CSV table of C-alpha atoms and ligand atoms in Angstrom, one decimal:
chain,number,residue,atom,x,y,z
P,517,MET,CA,22.0,-82.9,-151.1
P,518,THR,CA,19.0,-85.1,-150.6
P,519,GLY,CA,19.2,-88.3,-148.6
P,520,SER,CA,19.7,-87.6,-144.9
P,521,HIS,CA,18.7,-91.2,-144.2
P,522,ARG,CA,21.4,-92.7,-146.3
P,523,ASP,CA,23.1,-94.4,-143.3
P,524,ARG,CA,20.0,-96.2,-142.1
P,525,PRO,CA,20.2,-99.9,-143.2
P,526,PRO,CA,17.2,-101.4,-145.0
P,527,ASP,CA,14.4,-102.3,-142.5
P,528,ASP,CA,11.7,-104.9,-142.8
P,529,ALA,CA,9.5,-102.6,-144.9
P,530,ASP,CA,12.4,-102.0,-147.4
P,531,LEU,CA,13.1,-105.7,-147.6
P,532,GLU,CA,9.4,-106.5,-148.3
P,533,ARG,CA,9.3,-103.8,-151.0
P,534,ALA,CA,12.5,-105.2,-152.5
P,535,VAL,CA,10.8,-108.6,-152.8
P,536,GLU,CA,8.0,-106.9,-154.7
P,537,LEU,CA,10.5,-105.1,-157.0
P,538,ALA,CA,12.7,-108.1,-157.6
P,539,PRO,CA,11.1,-109.3,-160.8
P,540,LYS,CA,11.4,-105.8,-162.3
P,541,TYR,CA,15.1,-105.3,-161.4
P,542,ASP,CA,16.5,-108.8,-161.5
P,543,ARG,CA,18.8,-108.7,-164.5
P,544,PRO,CA,22.5,-109.5,-165.3
P,545,GLY,CA,24.8,-106.8,-164.1
P,546,PRO,CA,28.4,-106.2,-163.0
P,547,ARG,CA,29.6,-106.1,-159.4
P,548,TYR,CA,31.9,-103.2,-160.3
P,549,THR,CA,35.1,-104.3,-158.7
P,550,SER,CA,36.5,-102.4,-161.6
P,551,TYR,CA,35.0,-99.9,-164.2
P,552,PRO,CA,34.8,-101.0,-166.9
P,553,PRO,CA,34.5,-104.6,-165.7
P,554,ALA,CA,37.0,-107.2,-166.8
P,555,PRO,CA,35.1,-108.5,-169.9
P,556,HIS,CA,36.1,-105.2,-171.6
P,557,PHE,CA,39.8,-105.8,-171.2
P,558,HIS,CA,41.5,-106.5,-174.5
P,559,GLU,CA,44.8,-107.9,-175.8
P,560,GLY,CA,45.9,-104.5,-177.2
P,561,ILE,CA,47.6,-104.0,-173.8
P,562,GLY,CA,50.4,-106.3,-172.8
P,563,SER,CA,53.8,-106.8,-171.3
P,564,GLU,CA,55.5,-103.8,-172.9
P,565,GLU,CA,52.8,-101.4,-171.8
P,566,ALA,CA,52.9,-102.8,-168.3
P,567,ALA,CA,56.7,-102.5,-168.1
P,568,ASP,CA,56.5,-98.8,-169.2
P,569,ILE,CA,53.9,-98.2,-166.5
P,570,TYR,CA,56.0,-99.9,-163.8
P,571,ARG,CA,59.1,-98.0,-164.9
P,572,SER,CA,57.5,-94.6,-165.1
P,573,ARG,CA,57.3,-93.9,-161.4
P,574,GLY,CA,60.1,-93.2,-158.9
P,575,PRO,CA,60.8,-94.8,-155.5
P,576,ASP,CA,58.7,-92.2,-153.7
P,577,ALA,CA,55.6,-92.6,-155.8
P,578,VAL,CA,52.3,-93.8,-154.3
P,579,PRO,CA,52.6,-97.1,-152.2
P,580,LEU,CA,51.9,-100.5,-153.7
P,581,SER,CA,49.2,-102.9,-153.0
P,582,LEU,CA,50.2,-106.4,-153.8
P,583,TYR,CA,47.9,-109.2,-154.8
P,584,LEU,CA,49.0,-112.8,-155.2
P,585,HIS,CA,46.8,-115.3,-157.0
P,586,LEU,CA,47.4,-118.8,-155.6
P,587,PRO,CA,45.0,-120.7,-157.8
P,588,PHE,CA,45.1,-124.3,-156.4
P,589,CYS,CA,42.3,-126.1,-154.5
P,590,GLU,CA,42.1,-129.8,-153.5
P,591,ALA,CA,38.5,-130.1,-154.7
P,592,MET,CA,36.0,-128.0,-156.6
P,593,CYS,CA,33.1,-126.4,-154.8
P,594,THR,CA,30.3,-126.5,-157.3
P,595,TYR,CA,29.3,-122.8,-156.7
P,596,CYS,CA,32.9,-121.5,-157.2
P,597,GLY,CA,33.3,-118.4,-159.4
P,598,CYS,CA,37.1,-118.1,-158.9
P,599,ASN,CA,39.9,-119.0,-161.3
P,600,VAL,CA,40.9,-122.3,-159.8
P,601,ILE,CA,43.2,-125.3,-160.7
P,602,VAL,CA,42.1,-128.4,-158.8
P,603,SER,CA,44.9,-130.8,-158.0
P,604,ARG,CA,45.8,-133.2,-155.3
P,605,ASN,CA,49.4,-133.3,-156.4
P,606,LYS,CA,51.2,-130.8,-154.2
P,607,ALA,CA,54.2,-130.9,-156.5
P,608,ILE,CA,52.4,-128.3,-158.5
P,609,VAL,CA,53.2,-125.7,-155.8
P,610,ASP,CA,56.9,-126.0,-156.5
P,611,ARG,CA,56.2,-125.7,-160.2
P,612,TYR,CA,54.1,-122.6,-159.6
P,613,LEU,CA,56.8,-121.0,-157.4
P,614,GLU,CA,59.3,-121.5,-160.2
P,615,ALA,CA,57.4,-118.9,-162.2
P,616,LEU,CA,55.9,-116.8,-159.4
P,617,LEU,CA,59.1,-115.9,-157.8
P,618,PRO,CA,60.8,-114.8,-161.0
P,619,GLU,CA,57.6,-112.8,-161.9
P,620,ILE,CA,58.0,-111.0,-158.6
P,621,ASP,CA,61.7,-110.3,-159.5
P,622,LEU,CA,60.7,-108.9,-162.9
P,623,ALA,CA,58.2,-106.5,-161.4
P,624,SER,CA,60.4,-105.5,-158.6
P,625,ASP,CA,63.2,-104.6,-160.9
P,626,LEU,CA,60.9,-102.4,-162.9
P,627,LEU,CA,59.3,-100.8,-159.9
P,628,SER,CA,62.3,-98.8,-158.8
P,629,GLY,CA,64.3,-101.9,-157.9
P,630,GLY,CA,61.8,-102.8,-155.2
P,631,SER,CA,62.2,-99.5,-153.3
P,632,ARG,CA,58.5,-98.6,-153.7
P,633,LYS,CA,56.7,-99.0,-150.3
P,634,VAL,CA,54.1,-101.8,-149.8
P,635,THR,CA,51.0,-100.9,-147.8
P,636,GLN,CA,48.9,-103.9,-148.5
P,637,LEU,CA,49.5,-107.6,-149.3
P,638,HIS,CA,46.7,-110.0,-150.0
P,639,PRO,CA,47.2,-113.6,-151.3
P,640,GLY,CA,43.9,-114.9,-152.6
P,641,GLY,CA,42.8,-117.8,-154.6
P,642,GLY,CA,42.0,-120.6,-155.1
P,643,THR,CA,43.1,-121.6,-151.6
P,644,PRO,CA,46.3,-119.9,-150.5
P,645,THR,CA,46.7,-122.4,-147.7
P,646,TYR,CA,46.9,-125.1,-150.3
P,647,PHE,CA,50.5,-124.1,-150.2
P,648,PRO,CA,52.3,-125.9,-147.4
P,649,PRO,CA,53.6,-123.6,-144.6
P,650,ALA,CA,57.2,-123.8,-145.8
P,651,ALA,CA,56.1,-122.7,-149.3
P,652,MET,CA,54.1,-119.8,-147.9
P,653,GLU,CA,57.2,-118.8,-145.8
P,654,ARG,CA,59.5,-119.0,-148.9
P,655,LEU,CA,57.1,-116.9,-150.9
P,656,HIS,CA,56.7,-114.3,-148.2
P,657,HIS,CA,60.4,-113.9,-147.5
P,658,HIS,CA,61.0,-113.5,-151.3
P,659,LEU,CA,58.5,-110.7,-151.3
P,660,GLU,CA,60.1,-109.1,-148.3
P,661,ASP,CA,63.5,-109.3,-150.1
P,662,ARG,CA,62.2,-107.7,-153.2
P,663,PHE,CA,59.9,-105.0,-151.8
P,664,GLU,CA,60.0,-102.6,-148.8
P,665,PHE,CA,57.0,-103.2,-146.6
P,666,LEU,CA,55.6,-100.3,-144.5
P,667,PRO,CA,55.6,-101.1,-140.8
P,668,ASP,CA,51.8,-100.8,-140.7
P,669,ALA,CA,51.2,-102.7,-143.9
P,670,GLU,CA,47.9,-104.6,-144.0
P,671,ILE,CA,48.8,-108.3,-144.5
P,672,ALA,CA,45.7,-110.5,-145.0
P,673,LEU,CA,44.8,-113.7,-146.7
P,674,GLU,CA,42.0,-116.1,-147.5
P,675,VAL,CA,42.0,-119.5,-146.0
P,676,ASP,CA,39.9,-122.6,-146.4
P,677,PRO,CA,39.3,-124.2,-142.9
P,678,CYS,CA,39.3,-127.7,-144.5
P,679,VAL,CA,42.9,-127.5,-145.5
P,680,THR,CA,44.4,-125.0,-143.1
P,681,THR,CA,46.5,-126.6,-140.3
P,682,PRO,CA,47.8,-125.2,-137.0
P,683,GLU,CA,51.2,-125.0,-138.6
P,684,HIS,CA,49.8,-122.7,-141.3
P,685,VAL,CA,48.3,-120.4,-138.6
P,686,GLU,CA,51.6,-120.3,-136.6
P,687,THR,CA,53.6,-119.6,-139.7
P,688,LEU,CA,51.3,-116.9,-141.1
P,689,ALA,CA,51.2,-115.2,-137.7
P,690,ARG,CA,55.0,-115.2,-137.5
P,691,LEU,CA,55.2,-113.7,-141.0
P,692,GLY,CA,53.0,-110.8,-139.9
P,693,PHE,CA,49.6,-111.8,-141.3
P,694,ARG,CA,46.9,-110.2,-139.1
P,695,ARG,CA,43.7,-110.5,-141.1
P,696,ILE,CA,42.1,-113.8,-142.1
P,697,SER,CA,39.2,-114.4,-144.3
P,698,MET,CA,37.4,-117.8,-144.5
P,699,GLY,CA,34.6,-119.2,-146.5
P,700,VAL,CA,31.7,-120.7,-144.6
P,701,GLN,CA,28.7,-120.2,-147.0
P,702,ASP,CA,26.1,-122.3,-145.1
P,703,PHE,CA,26.5,-124.8,-142.3
P,704,THR,CA,23.4,-126.8,-143.4
P,705,PRO,CA,24.5,-130.3,-144.3
P,706,GLU,CA,22.1,-130.7,-147.2
P,707,VAL,CA,23.5,-127.4,-148.7
P,708,GLN,CA,27.1,-128.4,-148.1
P,709,GLU,CA,26.7,-131.7,-149.8
P,710,ALA,CA,25.0,-130.1,-152.8
P,711,VAL,CA,27.9,-127.7,-153.2
P,712,ASN,CA,30.7,-130.3,-152.5
P,713,ARG,CA,32.0,-128.4,-149.5
P,714,VAL,CA,31.6,-130.2,-146.2
P,715,GLN,CA,32.9,-128.0,-143.4
P,716,SER,CA,31.8,-128.5,-139.9
P,717,VAL,CA,31.1,-125.7,-137.3
P,718,GLU,CA,33.7,-127.2,-135.0
P,719,LEU,CA,36.5,-127.2,-137.7
P,720,THR,CA,35.7,-123.5,-138.5
P,721,LEU,CA,35.6,-122.5,-134.8
P,722,ASP,CA,38.9,-124.2,-134.1
P,723,LEU,CA,40.5,-122.3,-136.9
P,724,VAL,CA,39.1,-119.0,-135.7
P,725,LYS,CA,40.1,-119.6,-132.1
P,726,ASP,CA,43.6,-120.6,-133.1
P,727,ALA,CA,44.0,-117.5,-135.4
P,728,ARG,CA,42.9,-115.2,-132.6
P,729,ALA,CA,45.2,-116.9,-130.1
P,730,HIS,CA,48.1,-116.3,-132.5
P,731,GLY,CA,47.4,-112.6,-132.8
P,732,PHE,CA,45.1,-112.3,-135.8
P,733,THR,CA,43.1,-109.1,-135.1
P,734,SER,CA,40.5,-109.4,-137.8
P,735,VAL,CA,38.4,-112.3,-138.9
P,736,ASN,CA,36.2,-112.1,-142.0
P,737,VAL,CA,33.6,-114.8,-142.8
P,738,ASP,CA,32.2,-115.3,-146.3
P,739,LEU,CA,28.6,-116.6,-146.5
P,740,MET,CA,26.5,-117.2,-149.5
P,741,TYR,CA,22.8,-117.0,-150.3
P,742,GLY,CA,21.1,-118.5,-153.3
P,743,LEU,CA,22.7,-121.9,-153.0
P,744,PRO,CA,20.9,-125.2,-153.8
P,745,HIS,CA,18.4,-126.3,-151.1
P,746,GLN,CA,18.9,-123.1,-149.1
P,747,LYS,CA,15.9,-122.1,-146.9
P,748,PRO,CA,15.6,-119.0,-144.7
P,749,ALA,CA,15.0,-121.2,-141.6
P,750,SER,CA,18.1,-123.3,-141.9
P,751,PHE,CA,20.1,-120.4,-143.1
P,752,GLN,CA,19.1,-118.6,-140.0
P,753,GLN,CA,20.8,-121.3,-137.9
P,754,THR,CA,24.0,-120.7,-139.8
P,755,LEU,CA,23.7,-116.9,-139.2
P,756,ASP,CA,23.1,-117.5,-135.5
P,757,THR,CA,26.1,-119.7,-135.3
P,758,VAL,CA,28.3,-117.2,-137.1
P,759,ILE,CA,27.1,-114.3,-135.0
P,760,GLU,CA,27.1,-116.0,-131.6
P,761,ARG,CA,30.1,-118.4,-131.9
P,762,ILE,CA,32.4,-116.9,-134.5
P,763,ALA,CA,31.6,-113.2,-134.0
P,764,PRO,CA,33.6,-112.1,-137.1
P,765,ASP,CA,34.7,-108.6,-137.5
P,766,ARG,CA,33.5,-108.5,-141.1
P,767,VAL,CA,31.0,-110.6,-143.1
P,768,SER,CA,30.5,-110.9,-146.8
P,769,LEU,CA,27.1,-112.2,-147.7
P,770,PHE,CA,27.5,-113.0,-151.4
P,771,GLY,CA,24.7,-114.0,-153.8
P,772,TYR,CA,25.5,-117.2,-155.6
P,773,ALA,CA,26.1,-116.3,-159.3
P,774,HIS,CA,24.8,-119.2,-161.4
P,775,VAL,CA,26.6,-118.9,-164.8
P,776,PRO,CA,27.2,-122.5,-166.0
P,777,TRP,CA,27.9,-121.2,-169.5
P,778,LEU,CA,31.0,-119.4,-168.0
P,779,LYS,CA,31.8,-121.9,-165.2
P,780,ALA,CA,31.2,-125.4,-166.5
P,781,HIS,CA,31.5,-127.1,-163.1
P,782,GLN,CA,28.3,-125.3,-162.0
P,783,ARG,CA,26.4,-127.6,-164.4
P,784,LYS,CA,26.6,-130.2,-161.5
P,785,ILE,CA,24.1,-128.0,-159.6
P,786,ASP,CA,20.5,-129.1,-160.2
P,787,GLU,CA,18.8,-125.9,-161.2
P,788,ALA,CA,15.5,-127.1,-159.8
P,789,THR,CA,17.1,-126.9,-156.3
P,790,LEU,CA,18.1,-123.3,-156.6
P,791,PRO,CA,16.0,-120.6,-154.9
P,792,GLY,CA,14.3,-118.1,-157.3
P,793,PRO,CA,14.7,-114.3,-157.1
P,794,GLU,CA,12.1,-113.8,-154.4
P,795,GLU,CA,13.5,-116.7,-152.3
P,796,ARG,CA,17.0,-115.3,-152.8
P,797,LEU,CA,15.9,-111.9,-151.5
P,798,ALA,CA,14.2,-113.6,-148.5
P,799,LEU,CA,17.6,-115.3,-147.7
P,800,PHE,CA,19.4,-112.0,-148.0
P,801,GLN,CA,16.8,-110.4,-145.9
P,802,THR,CA,17.4,-113.0,-143.2
P,803,GLY,CA,21.1,-112.0,-143.3
P,804,VAL,CA,20.5,-108.3,-143.2
P,805,ARG,CA,18.1,-108.6,-140.3
P,806,SER,CA,20.5,-110.8,-138.4
P,807,PHE,CA,23.6,-108.8,-138.8
P,808,VAL,CA,22.0,-105.4,-138.4
P,809,GLY,CA,20.1,-106.8,-135.4
P,810,ALA,CA,23.4,-107.9,-133.9
P,811,GLY,CA,24.9,-104.5,-134.2
P,812,TYR,CA,26.8,-104.8,-137.5
P,813,GLU,CA,27.0,-101.9,-139.9
P,814,PHE,CA,25.6,-102.6,-143.4
P,815,ILE,CA,28.6,-101.5,-145.5
P,816,GLY,CA,27.0,-101.9,-148.8
P,817,LEU,CA,26.2,-104.4,-151.5
P,818,ASP,CA,26.8,-107.5,-149.5
P,819,HIS,CA,29.2,-106.6,-146.7
P,820,PHE,CA,28.8,-106.0,-143.0
P,821,ALA,CA,31.3,-105.0,-140.4
P,822,LYS,CA,31.4,-104.3,-136.7
P,823,PRO,CA,31.0,-100.5,-135.9
P,824,ASP,CA,34.7,-100.1,-134.8
P,825,ASP,CA,36.0,-101.9,-138.0
P,826,GLU,CA,38.0,-99.8,-140.5
P,827,LEU,CA,35.3,-100.4,-143.1
P,828,SER,CA,32.5,-99.0,-141.0
P,829,ILE,CA,34.6,-96.0,-140.1
P,830,ALA,CA,35.6,-95.4,-143.7
P,831,ARG,CA,32.0,-95.7,-144.9
P,832,ALA,CA,30.8,-93.2,-142.2
P,833,GLU,CA,33.6,-90.8,-143.3
P,834,GLY,CA,32.9,-91.3,-147.0
P,835,THR,CA,36.4,-92.7,-147.7
P,836,LEU,CA,35.5,-96.3,-148.6
P,837,HIS,CA,36.9,-97.7,-151.9
P,838,ARG,CA,36.4,-100.8,-154.0
P,839,ASN,CA,38.6,-102.8,-156.2
P,840,PHE,CA,39.3,-106.4,-157.2
P,841,MET,CA,39.8,-107.3,-153.5
P,842,GLY,CA,36.4,-105.9,-152.6
P,843,PHE,CA,35.8,-103.0,-150.3
P,844,HIS,CA,38.9,-101.5,-148.8
P,845,THR,CA,40.4,-98.4,-147.1
P,846,HIS,CA,43.7,-98.2,-149.1
P,847,ALA,CA,42.9,-95.6,-151.9
P,848,GLY,CA,45.6,-94.1,-154.1
P,849,THR,CA,47.9,-97.1,-154.4
P,850,ASP,CA,49.3,-98.9,-157.5
P,851,MET,CA,47.9,-102.4,-157.4
P,852,ILE,CA,50.3,-105.0,-158.7
P,853,ALA,CA,49.1,-108.5,-159.2
P,854,PHE,CA,51.1,-111.7,-159.4
P,855,GLY,CA,50.2,-115.2,-160.6
P,856,ILE,CA,47.8,-116.5,-163.2
P,857,THR,CA,44.7,-114.3,-163.9
P,858,GLY,CA,45.8,-111.7,-161.4
P,859,ILE,CA,44.5,-108.2,-162.2
P,860,GLY,CA,46.5,-105.1,-161.4
P,861,ASP,CA,45.5,-101.5,-161.5
P,862,ALA,CA,48.1,-98.8,-161.9
P,863,GLN,CA,48.0,-95.3,-163.3
P,864,GLY,CA,44.7,-95.7,-165.0
P,865,VAL,CA,45.5,-99.0,-166.6
P,866,TYR,CA,44.2,-102.4,-165.7
P,867,LEU,CA,46.6,-105.2,-166.4
P,868,GLN,CA,45.6,-108.9,-166.3
P,869,ASN,CA,48.0,-111.9,-166.3
P,870,HIS,CA,47.6,-114.9,-168.5
P,871,ALA,CA,44.9,-117.4,-167.3
P,872,LYS,CA,46.7,-120.4,-168.8
P,873,LEU,CA,49.5,-121.7,-166.6
P,874,THR,CA,51.7,-122.7,-169.6
P,875,ALA,CA,51.4,-119.2,-171.2
P,876,TYR,CA,52.2,-117.6,-167.9
P,877,GLU,CA,55.2,-119.7,-167.4
P,878,HIS,CA,56.4,-119.1,-170.9
P,879,ASP,CA,56.4,-115.4,-170.6
P,880,VAL,CA,58.1,-115.4,-167.2
P,881,ALA,CA,60.8,-117.7,-168.6
P,882,ALA,CA,61.3,-115.3,-171.5
P,883,GLY,CA,61.9,-112.5,-169.0
P,884,VAL,CA,58.7,-110.5,-169.7
P,885,LEU,CA,55.8,-109.6,-167.5
P,886,PRO,CA,53.1,-112.2,-168.2
P,887,ILE,CA,50.4,-109.7,-169.1
P,888,HIS,CA,47.7,-111.1,-171.3
P,889,ARG,CA,45.3,-108.2,-171.6
P,890,GLY,CA,44.3,-104.9,-170.1
P,891,TYR,CA,42.4,-101.7,-170.4
P,892,ARG,CA,43.5,-98.1,-170.4
P,893,LEU,CA,40.8,-95.8,-169.0
P,894,THR,CA,39.6,-92.9,-171.1
P,895,ALA,CA,38.7,-89.6,-169.6
P,896,GLU,CA,35.0,-90.6,-169.9
P,897,ASP,CA,35.8,-93.9,-168.1
P,898,GLU,CA,37.4,-91.9,-165.2
P,899,VAL,CA,34.3,-89.8,-164.8
P,900,HIS,CA,31.8,-92.6,-164.9
P,901,GLY,CA,34.0,-95.0,-162.9
P,902,ALA,CA,34.3,-92.4,-160.1
P,903,ILE,CA,30.5,-92.0,-160.0
P,904,ILE,CA,30.0,-95.7,-159.8
P,905,GLN,CA,32.6,-96.0,-157.1
P,906,GLU,CA,30.8,-93.4,-155.0
P,907,LEU,CA,27.5,-95.1,-155.4
P,908,MET,CA,28.9,-98.5,-154.6
P,909,CYS,CA,31.0,-97.4,-151.6
P,910,ASN,CA,29.2,-94.4,-150.1
P,911,GLY,CA,25.7,-94.7,-151.4
P,912,ARG,CA,25.6,-91.2,-152.8
P,913,VAL,CA,27.3,-89.0,-155.4
P,914,GLY,CA,27.5,-85.3,-155.3
P,915,ARG,CA,28.6,-82.3,-157.4
P,916,THR,CA,32.3,-83.1,-157.1
P,917,HIS,CA,31.8,-86.0,-159.4
P,918,LEU,CA,28.6,-85.1,-161.2
P,919,ALA,CA,29.0,-81.4,-161.9
P,920,PRO,CA,32.4,-80.1,-160.8
P,921,GLU,CA,32.1,-77.0,-163.0
P,922,GLY,CA,28.7,-76.1,-161.6
P,923,GLY,CA,25.1,-76.2,-163.0
P,924,ASP,CA,22.6,-79.0,-162.8
P,925,TRP,CA,24.3,-82.4,-163.3
P,926,ARG,CA,21.2,-83.6,-165.2
P,927,GLU,CA,22.1,-81.3,-168.1
P,928,ARG,CA,25.5,-83.0,-168.3
P,929,PHE,CA,24.1,-86.6,-168.0
P,930,PRO,CA,20.6,-86.3,-169.7
P,931,ALA,CA,20.3,-90.0,-170.6
P,932,GLU,CA,21.3,-91.2,-167.2
P,933,ALA,CA,19.0,-88.7,-165.5
P,934,ALA,CA,16.1,-90.0,-167.7
P,935,ASP,CA,17.0,-93.6,-166.8
P,936,LEU,CA,17.0,-92.8,-163.1
P,937,GLU,CA,13.4,-91.6,-163.2
P,938,PRO,CA,11.8,-95.0,-162.8
P,939,LEU,CA,14.2,-95.8,-159.9
P,940,VAL,CA,13.1,-92.5,-158.3
P,941,ALA,CA,9.5,-93.5,-158.8
P,942,ASP,CA,10.1,-96.8,-157.1
P,943,GLY,CA,11.8,-95.2,-154.1
P,944,ILE,CA,15.3,-96.6,-154.9
P,945,VAL,CA,17.1,-93.2,-155.3
P,946,GLU,CA,16.5,-89.6,-154.5
P,947,VAL,CA,17.7,-87.1,-157.0
P,948,ASP,CA,18.1,-83.3,-157.0
P,949,GLU,CA,20.3,-80.7,-158.7
P,950,ASP,CA,23.1,-81.5,-156.2
P,951,GLY,CA,23.3,-85.2,-156.7
P,952,ILE,CA,22.0,-88.7,-156.3
P,953,CYS,CA,21.4,-90.6,-153.0
P,954,LEU,CA,20.4,-94.2,-152.6
P,955,THR,CA,17.5,-94.7,-150.2
P,956,PRO,CA,17.8,-97.6,-147.6
P,957,LEU,CA,15.7,-99.6,-150.1
P,958,GLY,CA,18.0,-98.5,-152.9
P,959,ARG,CA,21.0,-100.0,-151.1
P,960,LEU,CA,19.6,-103.3,-152.1
P,961,PHE,CA,19.6,-102.3,-155.7
P,962,VAL,CA,23.0,-100.5,-155.9
P,963,ARG,CA,24.1,-102.5,-158.9
P,964,ASN,CA,21.1,-101.5,-160.9
P,965,VAL,CA,21.6,-97.8,-160.0
P,966,SER,CA,25.3,-98.0,-160.9
P,967,MET,CA,24.5,-99.6,-164.2
P,968,VAL,CA,22.7,-96.4,-165.3
P,969,PHE,CA,26.2,-94.8,-165.4
P,970,ASP,CA,27.9,-97.7,-167.2
P,971,THR,CA,28.4,-96.3,-170.8
P,972,HIS,CA,29.9,-99.6,-171.9
P,973,LEU,CA,26.8,-101.5,-170.9
P,974,ARG,CA,24.6,-98.9,-172.5
P,975,ALA,CA,26.5,-99.1,-175.8
P,976,ARG,CA,26.3,-102.9,-175.7
P,977,GLU,CA,22.6,-102.9,-175.1
P,978,ALA,CA,22.0,-100.3,-177.8
P,979,SER,CA,23.9,-102.3,-180.4
P,980,GLY,CA,22.1,-105.5,-179.4
P,981,ASP,CA,25.6,-107.1,-179.1
P,982,GLY,CA,25.7,-110.4,-177.3
P,983,ASP,CA,25.0,-114.1,-177.7
P,984,GLY,CA,22.2,-114.4,-175.3
P,985,LYS,CA,24.6,-115.7,-172.6
P,986,PRO,CA,25.0,-112.9,-170.1
P,987,ARG,CA,28.5,-112.0,-169.0
P,988,TYR,CA,27.4,-111.1,-165.5
P,989,SER,CA,25.5,-112.5,-162.6
P,990,ARG,CA,22.0,-111.4,-161.8
P,991,THR,CA,21.6,-108.3,-159.7
P,992,VAL,CA,19.0,-109.8,-157.3
A,72,SF4,S1,37.8,-123.5,-152.0
A,72,SF4,FE1,37.2,-121.4,-152.8
A,72,SF4,S2,38.4,-121.1,-154.6
A,72,SF4,FE2,38.5,-123.3,-154.1
A,72,SF4,S3,36.9,-124.3,-155.3
A,72,SF4,FE3,36.0,-123.8,-153.3
A,72,SF4,S4,35.1,-121.8,-153.6
A,72,SF4,FE4,36.5,-122.1,-155.3
């Protein structure tokens, strides 16, 4: 297949060209943590379907990947895109556990009485360390009682340095957590004030040092571009601090998604202070240059990792995957989610819990899985989802997915092949009878390329459906 240069990260010429192409390709589009994306989930799938799916596999079936949604935060960052409940009253933790622990019991009973093996655990949020250390410990022991963890299970969590104490770090390390992910976004004071998240370099460094001293082996840092008042020069200082003083194993460099019609708190951001598409790309460019220059691998979309990190190795071997937790190396699991809004993925069905705490509590109290909506993949979804997964994770897609029965894949996907032609002309992808490969420039437009294979998006656009308020963030 074409595309021998696929592993080269975008260089300065690619980044300059991307700035030129930004106006043409900047449009709302999914990030493809699932295919189809969550807006396609519907209420035709609920608790009974979930229970049948959980029951249908025996104790030796594929391992489980567990996600816990712990939704609480002490204050709202104005850029936040997560499902969050802001409260300073920590009594809410006990109330939440009164539903979360029984939900875990319900699922465990249905999943072969808890004898399915767990290969991955990831509490996310919100701010998981909003929970006091004793509550984290209680929750973790409950999970260990109800499931069998593999000895090498990956146990990771997200923390907010502003609320994470040395007691948290000590407790989490003792419980077996080894990966930690923390938000930084931008250390520039003007930016931090504008997004209502003031977090000093020292506070962040102290947490990283403490985590490493307690045996955490992997540190991920989340940065964000496209925030109010962000400028490449000041962002560069943040990047230098992160690289030189934190030296994370992994970095996520997310683009801020400004969707105030979906996230009302984002209305507090003065839109006049937001960088435009070209400035956003210039900020991203600063990040790519800095991390690649410092020896990090450009994993894809907005992720970087040290060369010896599992993500870099998986990308080089073509075994990288992507789900609601982002890029990962644990393919072939059933993903079970707990807590409000949590999304699971098992046996070709997405299952999402209630978003409203009261509805979630009500279902758990009634002894049923608190599933609000979901989606069962069709055969066509499986094919298109696999192609998008390959593009997002490995930057190329070949015959195995495009033409498993032989022939030229373009005869099987004529509309997609036609839609790729302008992207070929712009140097974003290379195409031949064997497959499709992103160029280094194309790695900056991977969402646009993936969207070509999104039949749901195609149908929505063809029908003119929509209220003029995009459901997705912009691709640039
Ligand atoms: S700490 Fe994270 S989850 Fe909480 S409001 Fe800020 S960005 Fe959102």
